[in-house]
């Protein structure tokens, strides 16, 4: 079953003005939809980052995989490595704006792109064989995958008159955080709650966690300041919140700092910043710097690679769960399939999905009791909404937004704004 | 695609009187052939150890998997763990006679058995979908898999008048080893050579390695005394052979001893004794005790688990290759499929296959230039020879041999023989 065509469709999707350590989300965020088609007309779909550097590499890979077996996913990474680097080598520094998911590397760039091809190939293979993607990964070990409410501090609206609107309102204090959590849990039934921090002074964020604990007693809570704190600050907040957090995510930057926070507090630390690639694992595990690795099938390299990461974590008795960035239903389906196959998954996975009002699939996912059922239909179980895809691509085509840039977005509201150096506190 | 039937066929296969640290191979060695059949009549086949304890667990698992999806291989290990333990828990100590592949554990027992079910399921799934097994594992990254000549010291014949014969002759000195190597390389084209040691005093085995080096200059050589040596002996022999061995395999028992040999010599050490399960990896890698893990899909838990092991090794920059025990063509096919999918495989894999004169497949493999082509036919690409299977099962049925016991086999020739304690030298 050979691949006869690859279609790459860059799109812009509406995003809410949610805040993080690096600024604010832009009104529109680039994503890339990858479709593979085989000689018998079977199609499969994948999704990844849509920024210039990813799109450029995807175009080079697309040319290489046409004519290959659909099943030849083990070759994707070496194909990406040998693709003419052209502009993307020079452009790698641009990736530093993606620091929220750790340090940039060619390996991570390649994996971020090949993952969308791998997911598309698995989707097509599933459709061709009548098997759900999870079955192609050894089969589900659970029938539903739990997700977590993902709270952000946010503005009421973007600064531009024509920017997309949302109905979540402003969230800038503990009461707002609790109100947001209530809407998330009531709408979707989430049974654990994460707050994206690194935005306000740590005491204010700790106060928000305390307020969440009071409002939702017994509900597992997480706080993720994206490495914004010094080790001493991290230790202080870790001790303040130790009784109510199920884990503290990336309180400080870097493996040595994380290891020191762990050593001084004994608090469970999760990460999607200090361990974001296989090469970063040995030091982190040797120093007990992280107890939960938050995988992301995009930059870890796909669903098989996510299972490899899970095996590595299992071997060292480190937990694995799932990180999320702005994404659509294609990736949510992929996340759910692979999560369903990992026996030791013990924490609800992160997802940004509730923040995205748009999608490119005909039946957007609906969370029930904070979970998604594992889909047993062939492939990912999703169908592309081609009208929506065309509309979002047209937005991309007629826009000058090509990259996600949280700093630039912040400067639209506050000209001259500069992100504070790390540690912010 | 549900499993409707599982057939377990224990067999005895003829084996040559080859020597190792624990005694001598018996005239007949037990193996177990596992067949799964689906509702549409598709069959798949797997192979594993056939000793009593394995067979008992396989029978319990067989009852559990009927009615399940063929693709549900991720559930096999937990199924094995929850199978009523019955006699096999008590019988675990019997596994200590299997010490040549490391310490015994329930986990290793379960994996040894479930691997045959997983391979059978992958074979059936491949047949049902028209895909070779390697394609179900992400696809081959090479078209041929290199194997190594596997030399043994041996007797000319077994002690019993009715025991099976072989034409390899006696091998008990360097000249015999060289002659054996010549026949192996001429018949099969092997381009690397392993000598199973731990049989004669280390100086004699080092002399055999020197003779091999002289007779086959430039050919990669390996020596495997199965942990027979003290650390000091291992250091001495490692230094003597450092210039001619590509790796020294299990010169001494235990991770601390291996780490000391490595520290004192810098020699590349391979193992299938101190790292034989995921739980043994962290200590071994942290102490640099092994530089090459010799996987064995049987006791590591199957083909997906072998790929997981490869991912762990890749992450720590440890090499991975493949161990072998007495096996037939089903397992050789499985080994070749999974080896074909692992990019970083750099050493030729071990195989006992040339020592087995019998097989249960219609077209036994033929090594060409020391390698096997990667099979692109559906499934494993092998067909059961049902006449041969029935014949070897009848041998099992009418024999009282139920377990491999190299010590008992030695005592047939030398009554009262006792294996020397470790270290032997």
Tab-separated table of N, CA and C in Angstrom, chain A residues 7 18 38 107 111 134 186 201 210 217 262 321 342 375 389:
chain	number	residue	atom	x	y	z
A	7	UNK	N	-0.757	15.863	1.104
A	7	UNK	CA	-1.274	17.243	1.051
A	7	UNK	C	-0.962	17.941	2.382
A	18	UNK	N	-5.067	33.932	26.273
A	18	UNK	CA	-4.637	33.312	27.533
A	18	UNK	C	-3.170	33.656	27.751
A	38	UNK	N	-3.224	6.934	-0.360
A	38	UNK	CA	-2.569	5.757	-0.925
A	38	UNK	C	-3.131	5.435	-2.295
A	107	UNK	N	16.600	17.741	16.324
A	107	UNK	CA	15.886	16.488	16.579
A	107	UNK	C	14.426	16.760	16.942
A	111	UNK	N	11.139	15.642	14.830
A	111	UNK	CA	10.094	14.809	15.432
A	111	UNK	C	8.740	15.514	15.420
A	134	UNK	N	-5.501	2.673	17.902
A	134	UNK	CA	-4.986	2.030	19.118
A	134	UNK	C	-4.673	0.561	18.876
A	186	UNK	N	-18.106	22.057	35.107
A	186	UNK	CA	-19.541	21.855	34.828
A	186	UNK	C	-19.773	21.494	33.369
A	201	UNK	N	2.714	37.085	40.314
A	201	UNK	CA	3.671	36.733	41.369
A	201	UNK	C	3.275	35.407	42.026
A	210	UNK	N	-4.887	27.640	46.425
A	210	UNK	CA	-5.587	27.462	47.709
A	210	UNK	C	-7.095	27.660	47.529
A	217	UNK	N	-12.671	20.594	46.993
A	217	UNK	CA	-11.893	19.736	47.894
A	217	UNK	C	-11.771	18.320	47.332
A	262	UNK	N	13.365	19.095	44.056
A	262	UNK	CA	12.927	17.779	44.497
A	262	UNK	C	13.644	17.359	45.792
A	321	UNK	N	2.549	11.200	31.644
A	321	UNK	CA	1.222	11.675	31.313
A	321	UNK	C	1.362	12.529	30.060
A	342	UNK	N	-1.379	2.819	26.965
A	342	UNK	CA	-0.282	2.882	27.941
A	342	UNK	C	-0.799	2.484	29.316
A	375	UNK	N	-11.976	5.549	20.728
A	375	UNK	CA	-12.734	5.321	19.497
A	375	UNK	C	-12.333	3.983	18.867
A	389	UNK	N	-11.704	23.241	6.865
A	389	UNK	CA	-10.273	23.257	6.539
A	389	UNK	C	-9.975	24.343	5.500
